[in-house]
């Protein structure tokens, strides 16, 4: 598979990389939540495809299934499924990431009836008993993939996939260090574009893409921004939206976004078998407010990152009706502001529908923290 | 925490509700029509419908006074808890309370019952607490069912929990998150029981393992071991109530329905707050006796039973009169909602383990936990409501959606289509809120229901009669 190089213009859901994979006879399995170990899918010879909407603002078909009180990102993804854009997928893996996501997957399957549909049940706590259960879940997924696609993810192929994805995470950390420089060499929009491009690649190709990009940027001069921001929040795959925010003079030098650094927080786990290693690594690294008792861990991480990256302020954003992030934002704001880090909590609609309003609020925030245009 | 007004010690939501209920405690059970009218005129206008909803119809008047007295006695126990060296824990309405009654040192208070008290008894119907929650930054799409009660805890002086306990990871994001949030915000311990979204034997076994761990953690924190004998007492009482619940369910099948609509609310509160105690049995026994007697006499509040509806999700509970009594007087019988569908497995009292096994099954299949924590929200929900609607002879369903409940709102279209396909039952879809009248006022609900019953249900019935 040819590597895309540093071209970051991802405009299509069914993009050339996936198209080429399919034309060569490959099969593609969709997933949405970061609790899905892509290594396992890849080790079975399949291409993991992270479901995205790329800013698609249309939801009329999805609105017939889900209510307007459901997350507009999930409705946007469902819209693409219902209108057939995702028909290239050979199957999907549901996870219980949140209530919106579960409803999205159920409607998807009721309406499109994909031949392969697997529900990976992910615990909400990282403990010995839940780890054992999650490991069992991964076994079931491995078996289902093997029986349906006649492709077994044996330990050797799993080991290779784990190594490839660990390299991706290493490269991502390298990329983050370029973002955190006093004169950042990578913007938040670029980082997001890279993550999106890699979210339907094999680990090896993604690592190479990141490597190429890093090499190219290392030699280039950075640019001192008017303000250094950190973004926290859930799934946001809108590159243009992020670029608009950065066009106000700030650079997003760090993030914990779901399409972003959160996707690479996975710590290599310990285990006697690759699958056990995977289970431990994933369950211990879920940086999502769905892990109800781990707020302190998330707070410490955000604080540590914000301090290390020397941010001027943090924007905690989430789509309207995301109760998990919305509720957590109260604690994050309280604790970060207690540590003298200004916070803007930004509730938004998915897509650029309310971009004007959002930009005004960000502008005001930048003025407040001294980085205004 | 001054937000435009100050709440002094003794004047928070719960404390105010206790004071007002203290007056109800003095009511005789055979209170006259004139006294009901007097009481309705005595309270704040917005609360008039609480009084009338509970007391206007003679059939339920005595029962509701008796029920509220029992509830008040329990809340007095909660108020004395700290003085007596006991610990107060908040639990969501999805957590079967009987387990906690088996601990001598724990006093469970159901968050949603707590909210309901504030909304239906206090001036302002809890809106000040909801607004306070939103002013903290909590999303306005959270569930008022628990947020109002939680916000009153965060807000001001008064009763404080020693820990927060919840079992909604797996079945409801807003519920689990607000409970976790409250514990983090208040800096008190939290204990959680997860429901795996897995209905296989493996999922059930995992749930049992989680429950054992949960009990161990609770024991350690409470400094008290869960004793087999105490658990047996509580579970035996719980199952005496189960027998009555089963009888109650059977009575609902009669035409016209002899069970007053307001009993749906009473059952919900009994199950969420008092199950496992003697009071639940006493109240349920009276509910069954009253309903049986009404069935014998053929009593019904309207000249004709126009429609029998199954509330496919949950009741709106901010206006008892405008909801329950209004429908009853119009000849619309409420057969139940999702929270009225309980599954009680056979129980073996021989050991602590066997009783905990039964409790795990009860909790696994507890309303909302079972459906929204099911492997498929839409299918499990649909199948359960289909069963109940068919068994009780419903003519239609009303989905009183709650804006917080993203799981049902996300699958309601499928539910409505399938309900029509499987049982030929139409579903009226409305979206509002369980405890906040500002979302969708009751007058709008009433107009929609009226039109639905007239245009869809009654017309269909008339056509059937003609053919």
GROMACS .gro file of N, CA, C and O in nm, chain A residues 63-67 69-70 94 96-100 102-103 106-107 110-111 119 121-125 127-130 132-137 140 289-293 295 298 318 320-324 326-331 333-334 347, chain B residues 135-142 166 168-174 176-178 180-181 184-185 190-194 196-198 202-203 206 209-210 213 217 372-379 403-404 406-407 409-414 417 431:
model
  464
   63UNK      N    1  -3.229   1.237   1.128
   63UNK     CA    2  -3.326   1.301   1.217
   63UNK      C    3  -3.459   1.225   1.219
   63UNK      O    4  -3.539   1.241   1.311
   64UNK      N    5  -3.480   1.146   1.116
   64UNK     CA    6  -3.600   1.062   1.115
   64UNK      C    7  -3.587   0.944   1.210
   64UNK      O    8  -3.685   0.879   1.244
   65UNK      N    9  -3.465   0.916   1.252
   65UNK     CA   10  -3.441   0.801   1.341
   65UNK      C   11  -3.407   0.845   1.483
   65UNK      O   12  -3.455   0.789   1.580
   66UNK      N   13  -3.319   0.943   1.491
   66UNK     CA   14  -3.277   0.992   1.624
   66UNK      C   15  -3.339   1.130   1.646
   66UNK      O   16  -3.375   1.198   1.550
   67UNK      N   17  -3.348   1.170   1.771
   67UNK     CA   18  -3.413   1.298   1.798
   67UNK      C   19  -3.313   1.413   1.788
   67UNK      O   20  -3.191   1.391   1.785
   69UNK      N   21  -3.241   1.591   2.016
   69UNK     CA   22  -3.171   1.597   2.144
   69UNK      C   23  -3.050   1.502   2.145
   69UNK      O   24  -2.989   1.481   2.248
   70UNK      N   25  -3.025   1.440   2.032
   70UNK     CA   26  -2.907   1.354   2.023
   70UNK      C   27  -2.793   1.430   1.957
   70UNK      O   28  -2.815   1.520   1.875
   94UNK      N   29  -1.978  -0.215   1.713
   94UNK     CA   30  -2.039  -0.119   1.806
   94UNK      C   31  -1.966  -0.126   1.940
   94UNK      O   32  -1.917  -0.231   1.980
   96UNK      N   33  -2.006   0.053   2.355
   96UNK     CA   34  -2.095   0.130   2.442
   96UNK      C   35  -2.023   0.255   2.494
   96UNK      O   36  -2.013   0.276   2.614
   97UNK      N   37  -1.975   0.334   2.400
   97UNK     CA   38  -1.904   0.457   2.437
   97UNK      C   39  -1.996   0.554   2.511
   97UNK      O   40  -1.963   0.605   2.617
   98UNK      N   41  -2.111   0.581   2.451
   98UNK     CA   42  -2.210   0.667   2.517
   98UNK      C   43  -2.348   0.633   2.462
   98UNK      O   44  -2.360   0.558   2.366
   99UNK      N   45  -2.451   0.691   2.521
   99UNK     CA   46  -2.588   0.659   2.481
   99UNK      C   47  -2.617   0.701   2.337
   99UNK      O   48  -2.690   0.633   2.265
  100UNK      N   49  -2.561   0.814   2.295
  100UNK     CA   50  -2.584   0.862   2.158
  100UNK      C   51  -2.525   0.763   2.057
  100UNK      O   52  -2.587   0.728   1.958
  102UNK      N   53  -2.455   0.450   2.100
  102UNK     CA   54  -2.527   0.323   2.098
  102UNK      C   55  -2.651   0.335   2.009
  102UNK      O   56  -2.680   0.246   1.929
  103UNK      N   57  -2.721   0.445   2.025
  103UNK     CA   58  -2.842   0.465   1.943
  103UNK      C   59  -2.804   0.475   1.795
  103UNK      O   60  -2.873   0.420   1.709
  106UNK      N   61  -2.735   0.126   1.666
  106UNK     CA   62  -2.856   0.044   1.654
  106UNK      C   63  -2.937   0.083   1.531
  106UNK      O   64  -2.985  -0.002   1.456
  107UNK      N   65  -2.951   0.214   1.511
  107UNK     CA   66  -3.027   0.259   1.393
  107UNK      C   67  -2.955   0.221   1.264
  107UNK      O   68  -3.017   0.188   1.164
  110UNK      N   69  -3.026  -0.150   1.215
  110UNK     CA   70  -3.166  -0.175   1.180
  110UNK      C   71  -3.193  -0.139   1.034
  110UNK      O   72  -3.270  -0.205   0.966
  111UNK      N   73  -3.129  -0.034   0.988
  111UNK     CA   74  -3.159   0.016   0.854
  111UNK      C   75  -3.071  -0.042   0.744
  111UNK      O   76  -3.116  -0.057   0.631
  119UNK      N   77  -2.081  -0.637   1.870
  119UNK     CA   78  -2.091  -0.543   1.983
  119UNK      C   79  -1.979  -0.573   2.082
  119UNK      O   80  -1.981  -0.676   2.149
  121UNK      N   81  -1.830  -0.496   2.418
  121UNK     CA   82  -1.879  -0.434   2.542
  121UNK      C   83  -1.761  -0.395   2.630
  121UNK      O   84  -1.686  -0.480   2.676
  122UNK      N   85  -1.751  -0.266   2.650
  122UNK     CA   86  -1.633  -0.214   2.720
  122UNK      C   87  -1.671  -0.167   2.861
  122UNK      O   88  -1.761  -0.084   2.877
  123UNK      N   89  -1.606  -0.220   2.962
  123UNK     CA   90  -1.639  -0.178   3.100
  123UNK      C   91  -1.613  -0.029   3.123
  123UNK      O   92  -1.537   0.035   3.051
  124UNK      N   93  -1.676   0.022   3.227
  124UNK     CA   94  -1.661   0.163   3.261
  124UNK      C   95  -1.558   0.186   3.372
  124UNK      O   96  -1.547   0.297   3.423
  125UNK      N   97  -1.491   0.082   3.411
  125UNK     CA   98  -1.391   0.094   3.518
  125UNK      C   99  -1.269   0.012   3.481
  125UNK      O  100  -1.280  -0.091   3.415
  127UNK      N  101  -1.031  -0.215   3.647
  127UNK     CA  102  -1.004  -0.292   3.770
  127UNK      C  103  -0.972  -0.435   3.728
  127UNK      O  104  -0.992  -0.471   3.611
  128UNK      N  105  -0.928  -0.516   3.821
  128UNK     CA  106  -0.894  -0.653   3.782
  128UNK      C  107  -1.015  -0.728   3.727
  128UNK      O  108  -1.006  -0.800   3.627
  129UNK      N  109  -1.134  -0.710   3.791
  129UNK     CA  110  -1.249  -0.787   3.744
  129UNK      C  111  -1.301  -0.738   3.608
  129UNK      O  112  -1.344  -0.817   3.525
  130UNK      N  113  -1.294  -0.607   3.586
  130UNK     CA  114  -1.342  -0.558   3.457
  130UNK      C  115  -1.241  -0.588   3.347
  130UNK      O  116  -1.278  -0.611   3.232
  132UNK      N  117  -1.062  -0.855   3.327
  132UNK     CA  118  -1.084  -0.996   3.290
  132UNK      C  119  -1.201  -1.006   3.191
  132UNK      O  120  -1.197  -1.078   3.092
  133UNK      N  121  -1.305  -0.928   3.220
  133UNK     CA  122  -1.423  -0.928   3.133
  133UNK      C  123  -1.387  -0.872   2.995
  133UNK      O  124  -1.425  -0.929   2.891
  134UNK      N  125  -1.314  -0.763   2.994
  134UNK     CA  126  -1.278  -0.699   2.867
  134UNK      C  127  -1.188  -0.791   2.784
  134UNK      O  128  -1.204  -0.801   2.662
  135UNK      N  129  -1.100  -0.860   2.852
  135UNK     CA  130  -1.015  -0.956   2.781
  135UNK      C  131  -1.103  -1.062   2.714
  135UNK      O  132  -1.080  -1.100   2.598
  136UNK      N  133  -1.203  -1.107   2.786
  136UNK     CA  134  -1.297  -1.204   2.728
  136UNK      C  135  -1.369  -1.144   2.608
  136UNK      O  136  -1.393  -1.213   2.507
  137UNK      N  137  -1.402  -1.016   2.617
  137UNK     CA  138  -1.468  -0.949   2.505
  137UNK      C  139  -1.378  -0.947   2.382
  137UNK      O  140  -1.424  -0.964   2.270
  140UNK      N  141  -1.380  -1.278   2.219
  140UNK     CA  142  -1.502  -1.297   2.139
  140UNK      C  143  -1.493  -1.223   2.006
  140UNK      O  144  -1.535  -1.273   1.903
  289UNK      N  145  -1.486   1.076   2.982
  289UNK     CA  146  -1.566   1.091   3.104
  289UNK      C  147  -1.662   0.975   3.129
  289UNK      O  148  -1.729   0.971   3.232
  290UNK      N  149  -1.671   0.881   3.034
  290UNK     CA  150  -1.752   0.761   3.059
  290UNK      C  151  -1.687   0.673   3.165
  290UNK      O  152  -1.749   0.584   3.220
  291UNK      N  153  -1.558   0.695   3.191
  291UNK     CA  154  -1.490   0.622   3.298
  291UNK      C  155  -1.517   0.704   3.425
  291UNK      O  156  -1.442   0.796   3.461
  292UNK      N  157  -1.628   0.670   3.488
  292UNK     CA  158  -1.688   0.760   3.587
  292UNK      C  159  -1.600   0.791   3.707
  292UNK      O  160  -1.607   0.899   3.762
  293UNK      N  161  -1.520   0.695   3.748
  293UNK     CA  162  -1.445   0.718   3.871
  293UNK      C  163  -1.302   0.764   3.847
  293UNK      O  164  -1.220   0.762   3.937
  295UNK      N  165  -1.203   1.069   3.723
  295UNK     CA  166  -1.191   1.214   3.696
  295UNK      C  167  -1.054   1.267   3.740
  295UNK      O  168  -0.989   1.344   3.668
  298UNK      N  169  -0.788   1.216   3.489
  298UNK     CA  170  -0.799   1.303   3.371
  298UNK      C  171  -0.757   1.446   3.406
  298UNK      O  172  -0.688   1.513   3.330
  318UNK      N  173  -1.745   2.076   2.347
  318UNK     CA  174  -1.825   1.954   2.328
  318UNK      C  175  -1.949   1.989   2.248
  318UNK      O  176  -1.994   2.103   2.247
  320UNK      N  177  -2.338   1.997   2.161
  320UNK     CA  178  -2.461   2.010   2.239
  320UNK      C  179  -2.519   1.870   2.267
  320UNK      O  180  -2.519   1.785   2.179
  321UNK      N  181  -2.566   1.851   2.387
  321UNK     CA  182  -2.629   1.726   2.434
  321UNK      C  183  -2.528   1.618   2.474
  321UNK      O  184  -2.567   1.506   2.503
  322UNK      N  185  -2.399   1.652   2.473
  322UNK     CA  186  -2.302   1.555   2.524
  322UNK      C  187  -2.297   1.573   2.676
  322UNK      O  188  -2.225   1.659   2.727
  323UNK      N  189  -2.376   1.494   2.745
  323UNK     CA  190  -2.387   1.511   2.890
  323UNK      C  191  -2.259   1.471   2.963
  323UNK      O  192  -2.226   1.526   3.068
  324UNK      N  193  -2.189   1.373   2.907
  324UNK     CA  194  -2.067   1.327   2.974
  324UNK      C  195  -1.963   1.438   2.980
  324UNK      O  196  -1.911   1.472   3.087
  326UNK      N  197  -2.015   1.758   2.900
  326UNK     CA  198  -2.074   1.880   2.954
  326UNK      C  199  -2.066   1.882   3.105
  326UNK      O  200  -2.030   1.984   3.166
  327UNK      N  201  -2.097   1.771   3.168
  327UNK     CA  202  -2.093   1.765   3.314
  327UNK      C  203  -1.949   1.775   3.364
  327UNK      O  204  -1.918   1.847   3.458
  328UNK      N  205  -1.861   1.704   3.296
  328UNK     CA  206  -1.722   1.705   3.340
  328UNK      C  207  -1.659   1.843   3.326
  328UNK      O  208  -1.568   1.881   3.401
  329UNK      N  209  -1.709   1.920   3.229
  329UNK     CA  210  -1.649   2.053   3.205
  329UNK      C  211  -1.657   2.142   3.330
  329UNK      O  212  -1.572   2.229   3.350
  330UNK      N  213  -1.759   2.118   3.412
  330UNK     CA  214  -1.775   2.200   3.534
  330UNK      C  215  -1.656   2.177   3.628
  330UNK      O  216  -1.597   2.271   3.682
  331UNK      N  217  -1.620   2.052   3.643
  331UNK     CA  218  -1.508   2.019   3.732
  331UNK      C  219  -1.375   2.064   3.673
  331UNK      O  220  -1.288   2.117   3.743
  333UNK      N  221  -1.319   2.306   3.463
  333UNK     CA  222  -1.305   2.452   3.473
  333UNK      C  223  -1.269   2.493   3.616
  333UNK      O  224  -1.179   2.573   3.638
  334UNK      N  225  -1.341   2.435   3.710
  334UNK     CA  226  -1.314   2.470   3.851
  334UNK      C  227  -1.167   2.441   3.886
  334UNK      O  228  -1.098   2.525   3.943
  347UNK      N  229  -1.982   2.502   2.422
  347UNK     CA  230  -2.081   2.405   2.375
  347UNK      C  231  -2.116   2.443   2.232
  347UNK      O  232  -2.149   2.559   2.207
  508UNK      N  233  -2.641   2.717   3.624
  508UNK     CA  234  -2.549   2.829   3.646
  508UNK      C  235  -2.408   2.781   3.683
  508UNK      O  236  -2.310   2.850   3.662
  509UNK      N  237  -2.400   2.661   3.736
  509UNK     CA  238  -2.267   2.603   3.764
  509UNK      C  239  -2.197   2.564   3.635
  509UNK      O  240  -2.076   2.543   3.632
  510UNK      N  241  -2.277   2.548   3.530
  510UNK     CA  242  -2.221   2.506   3.402
  510UNK      C  243  -2.269   2.369   3.359
  510UNK      O  244  -2.232   2.320   3.253
  511UNK      N  245  -2.353   2.306   3.441
  511UNK     CA  246  -2.404   2.175   3.401
  511UNK      C  247  -2.493   2.192   3.279
  511UNK      O  248  -2.567   2.291   3.270
  512UNK      N  249  -2.489   2.098   3.186
  512UNK     CA  250  -2.568   2.115   3.063
  512UNK      C  251  -2.718   2.117   3.093
  512UNK      O  252  -2.766   2.043   3.180
  513UNK      N  253  -2.791   2.199   3.018
  513UNK     CA  254  -2.936   2.205   3.039
  513UNK      C  255  -3.006   2.084   2.980
  513UNK      O  256  -3.128   2.075   2.983
  514UNK      N  257  -2.928   1.992   2.926
  514UNK     CA  258  -2.989   1.869   2.874
  514UNK      C  259  -2.973   1.754   2.973
  514UNK      O  260  -2.999   1.639   2.939
  515UNK      N  261  -2.931   1.786   3.094
  515UNK     CA  262  -2.921   1.680   3.195
  515UNK      C  263  -3.060   1.644   3.243
  515UNK      O  264  -3.160   1.706   3.207
  539UNK      N  265  -2.422   0.452   4.289
  539UNK     CA  266  -2.502   0.448   4.166
  539UNK      C  267  -2.473   0.320   4.088
  539UNK      O  268  -2.367   0.261   4.101
  541UNK      N  269  -2.580   0.302   3.742
  541UNK     CA  270  -2.621   0.333   3.606
  541UNK      C  271  -2.510   0.333   3.501
  541UNK      O  272  -2.541   0.355   3.384
  542UNK      N  273  -2.382   0.309   3.539
  542UNK     CA  274  -2.286   0.290   3.429
  542UNK      C  275  -2.330   0.168   3.347
  542UNK      O  276  -2.344   0.059   3.402
  543UNK      N  277  -2.354   0.191   3.222
  543UNK     CA  278  -2.404   0.081   3.138
  543UNK      C  279  -2.545   0.106   3.092
  543UNK      O  280  -2.587   0.057   2.988
  544UNK      N  281  -2.622   0.182   3.170
  544UNK     CA  282  -2.761   0.201   3.130
  544UNK      C  283  -2.801   0.346   3.109
  544UNK      O  284  -2.897   0.373   3.037
  545UNK      N  285  -2.734   0.440   3.171
  545UNK     CA  286  -2.774   0.580   3.152
  545UNK      C  287  -2.657   0.674   3.182
  545UNK      O  288  -2.613   0.682   3.297
  546UNK      N  289  -2.610   0.742   3.081
  546UNK     CA  290  -2.499   0.836   3.100
  546UNK      C  291  -2.532   0.951   3.194
  546UNK      O  292  -2.457   0.976   3.289
  547UNK      N  293  -2.643   1.025   3.171
  547UNK     CA  294  -2.668   1.140   3.258
  547UNK      C  295  -2.684   1.101   3.404
  547UNK      O  296  -2.636   1.172   3.494
  549UNK      N  297  -2.557   0.830   3.567
  549UNK     CA  298  -2.429   0.790   3.627
  549UNK      C  299  -2.339   0.912   3.644
  549UNK      O  300  -2.273   0.930   3.747
  550UNK      N  301  -2.342   0.998   3.543
  550UNK     CA  302  -2.246   1.109   3.545
  550UNK      C  303  -2.281   1.211   3.654
  550UNK      O  304  -2.192   1.263   3.721
  551UNK      N  305  -2.411   1.237   3.673
  551UNK     CA  306  -2.445   1.338   3.773
  551UNK      C  307  -2.414   1.285   3.914
  551UNK      O  308  -2.374   1.361   4.003
  553UNK      N  309  -2.170   1.065   3.984
  553UNK     CA  310  -2.023   1.070   3.998
  553UNK      C  311  -1.978   1.215   4.018
  553UNK      O  312  -1.891   1.243   4.102
  554UNK      N  313  -2.039   1.304   3.943
  554UNK     CA  314  -2.006   1.446   3.954
  554UNK      C  315  -2.031   1.497   4.097
  554UNK      O  316  -1.948   1.566   4.156
  557UNK      N  317  -1.765   1.381   4.329
  557UNK     CA  318  -1.639   1.455   4.306
  557UNK      C  319  -1.651   1.598   4.356
  557UNK      O  320  -1.558   1.653   4.415
  558UNK      N  321  -1.764   1.659   4.330
  558UNK     CA  322  -1.783   1.799   4.367
  558UNK      C  323  -1.787   1.817   4.518
  558UNK      O  324  -1.729   1.909   4.573
  563UNK      N  325  -1.766   0.761   4.645
  563UNK     CA  326  -1.867   0.711   4.552
  563UNK      C  327  -1.845   0.562   4.530
  563UNK      O  328  -1.732   0.515   4.523
  564UNK      N  329  -1.954   0.490   4.522
  564UNK     CA  330  -1.950   0.346   4.496
  564UNK      C  331  -2.039   0.316   4.377
  564UNK      O  332  -2.154   0.360   4.373
  565UNK      N  333  -1.983   0.243   4.281
  565UNK     CA  334  -2.059   0.221   4.158
  565UNK      C  335  -2.069   0.072   4.126
  565UNK      O  336  -1.976  -0.005   4.150
  566UNK      N  337  -2.183   0.037   4.075
  566UNK     CA  338  -2.207  -0.100   4.028
  566UNK      C  339  -2.237  -0.091   3.879
  566UNK      O  340  -2.337  -0.030   3.840
  567UNK      N  341  -2.154  -0.152   3.799
  567UNK     CA  342  -2.173  -0.144   3.655
  567UNK      C  343  -2.264  -0.255   3.604
  567UNK      O  344  -2.257  -0.368   3.650
  569UNK      N  345  -2.307  -0.470   3.285
  569UNK     CA  346  -2.253  -0.499   3.152
  569UNK      C  347  -2.369  -0.503   3.052
  569UNK      O  348  -2.475  -0.557   3.084
  570UNK      N  349  -2.348  -0.444   2.935
  570UNK     CA  350  -2.456  -0.447   2.835
  570UNK      C  351  -2.453  -0.582   2.765
  570UNK      O  352  -2.438  -0.592   2.644
  571UNK      N  353  -2.469  -0.683   2.843
  571UNK     CA  354  -2.443  -0.820   2.798
  571UNK      C  355  -2.545  -0.910   2.867
  571UNK      O  356  -2.541  -0.931   2.988
  575UNK      N  357  -2.267  -1.507   3.064
  575UNK     CA  358  -2.139  -1.447   3.103
  575UNK      C  359  -2.160  -1.306   3.158
  575UNK      O  360  -2.099  -1.265   3.257
  576UNK      N  361  -2.248  -1.230   3.094
  576UNK     CA  362  -2.277  -1.094   3.138
  576UNK      C  363  -2.342  -1.095   3.276
  576UNK      O  364  -2.308  -1.013   3.362
  579UNK      N  365  -2.086  -1.181   3.535
  579UNK     CA  366  -1.998  -1.067   3.560
  579UNK      C  367  -2.066  -0.965   3.651
  579UNK      O  368  -2.005  -0.907   3.740
  582UNK      N  369  -2.045  -1.078   3.997
  582UNK     CA  370  -1.910  -1.053   4.052
  582UNK      C  371  -1.895  -0.906   4.092
  582UNK      O  372  -1.839  -0.872   4.196
  583UNK      N  373  -1.944  -0.819   4.004
  583UNK     CA  374  -1.937  -0.675   4.034
  583UNK      C  375  -2.016  -0.645   4.162
  583UNK      O  376  -1.977  -0.562   4.243
  586UNK      N  377  -1.829  -0.741   4.474
  586UNK     CA  378  -1.723  -0.642   4.500
  586UNK      C  379  -1.783  -0.514   4.558
  586UNK      O  380  -1.729  -0.454   4.652
  590UNK      N  381  -1.698  -0.340   4.916
  590UNK     CA  382  -1.653  -0.200   4.931
  590UNK      C  383  -1.744  -0.123   5.026
  590UNK      O  384  -1.697  -0.043   5.108
  745UNK      N  385  -3.234  -0.011   2.898
  745UNK     CA  386  -3.133   0.079   2.844
  745UNK      C  387  -2.992   0.023   2.866
  745UNK      O  388  -2.897   0.065   2.801
  746UNK      N  389  -2.982  -0.071   2.957
  746UNK     CA  390  -2.854  -0.139   2.977
  746UNK      C  391  -2.855  -0.273   2.907
  746UNK      O  392  -2.773  -0.360   2.934
  747UNK      N  393  -2.950  -0.292   2.818
  747UNK     CA  394  -2.960  -0.418   2.745
  747UNK      C  395  -2.861  -0.423   2.631
  747UNK      O  396  -2.798  -0.323   2.597
  748UNK      N  397  -2.852  -0.541   2.572
  748UNK     CA  398  -2.758  -0.555   2.461
  748UNK      C  399  -2.803  -0.468   2.343
  748UNK      O  400  -2.721  -0.412   2.271
  749UNK      N  401  -2.934  -0.458   2.327
  749UNK     CA  402  -2.988  -0.364   2.228
  749UNK      C  403  -3.095  -0.283   2.302
  749UNK      O  404  -3.193  -0.339   2.350
  750UNK      N  405  -3.073  -0.154   2.310
  750UNK     CA  406  -3.170  -0.068   2.379
  750UNK      C  407  -3.306  -0.082   2.312
  750UNK      O  408  -3.408  -0.107   2.376
  751UNK      N  409  -3.305  -0.065   2.181
  751UNK     CA  410  -3.432  -0.057   2.109
  751UNK      C  411  -3.509  -0.189   2.117
  751UNK      O  412  -3.631  -0.188   2.137
  752UNK      N  413  -3.440  -0.299   2.101
  752UNK     CA  414  -3.512  -0.428   2.100
  752UNK      C  415  -3.561  -0.467   2.239
  752UNK      O  416  -3.673  -0.513   2.255
  776UNK      N  417  -3.600   1.493   2.779
  776UNK     CA  418  -3.490   1.540   2.693
  776UNK      C  419  -3.354   1.488   2.736
  776UNK      O  420  -3.262   1.484   2.657
  777UNK      N  421  -3.343   1.445   2.861
  777UNK     CA  422  -3.214   1.392   2.906
  777UNK      C  423  -3.189   1.251   2.854
  777UNK      O  424  -3.074   1.208   2.846
  779UNK      N  425  -3.114   1.021   2.628
  779UNK     CA  426  -3.066   1.014   2.491
  779UNK      C  427  -3.081   0.874   2.432
  779UNK      O  428  -3.088   0.858   2.311
  780UNK      N  429  -3.085   0.773   2.519
  780UNK     CA  430  -3.097   0.637   2.466
  780UNK      C  431  -3.232   0.612   2.403
  780UNK      O  432  -3.243   0.561   2.291
  782UNK      N  433  -3.456   0.853   2.323
  782UNK     CA  434  -3.478   0.952   2.217
  782UNK      C  435  -3.405   0.910   2.089
  782UNK      O  436  -3.449   0.940   1.979
  783UNK      N  437  -3.298   0.840   2.107
  783UNK     CA  438  -3.220   0.797   1.991
  783UNK      C  439  -3.279   0.676   1.919
  783UNK      O  440  -3.236   0.643   1.809
  784UNK      N  441  -3.377   0.611   1.982
  784UNK     CA  442  -3.432   0.490   1.918
  784UNK      C  443  -3.585   0.494   1.911
  784UNK      O  444  -3.647   0.393   1.879
  785UNK      N  445  -3.644   0.608   1.939
  785UNK     CA  446  -3.790   0.616   1.947
  785UNK      C  447  -3.857   0.590   1.812
  785UNK      O  448  -3.966   0.531   1.806
  786UNK      N  449  -3.796   0.631   1.703
  786UNK     CA  450  -3.860   0.610   1.572
  786UNK      C  451  -3.874   0.462   1.543
  786UNK      O  452  -3.979   0.416   1.498
  787UNK      N  453  -3.768   0.389   1.571
  787UNK     CA  454  -3.773   0.244   1.552
  787UNK      C  455  -3.881   0.185   1.641
  787UNK      O  456  -3.962   0.102   1.597
  790UNK      N  457  -4.237   0.257   1.504
  790UNK     CA  458  -4.268   0.177   1.384
  790UNK      C  459  -4.295   0.033   1.421
  790UNK      O  460  -4.391  -0.029   1.377
  804UNK      N  461  -4.205   1.522   2.362
  804UNK     CA  462  -4.078   1.540   2.432
  804UNK      C  463  -4.092   1.655   2.531
  804UNK      O  464  -4.141   1.762   2.496
   0.00000   0.00000   0.00000
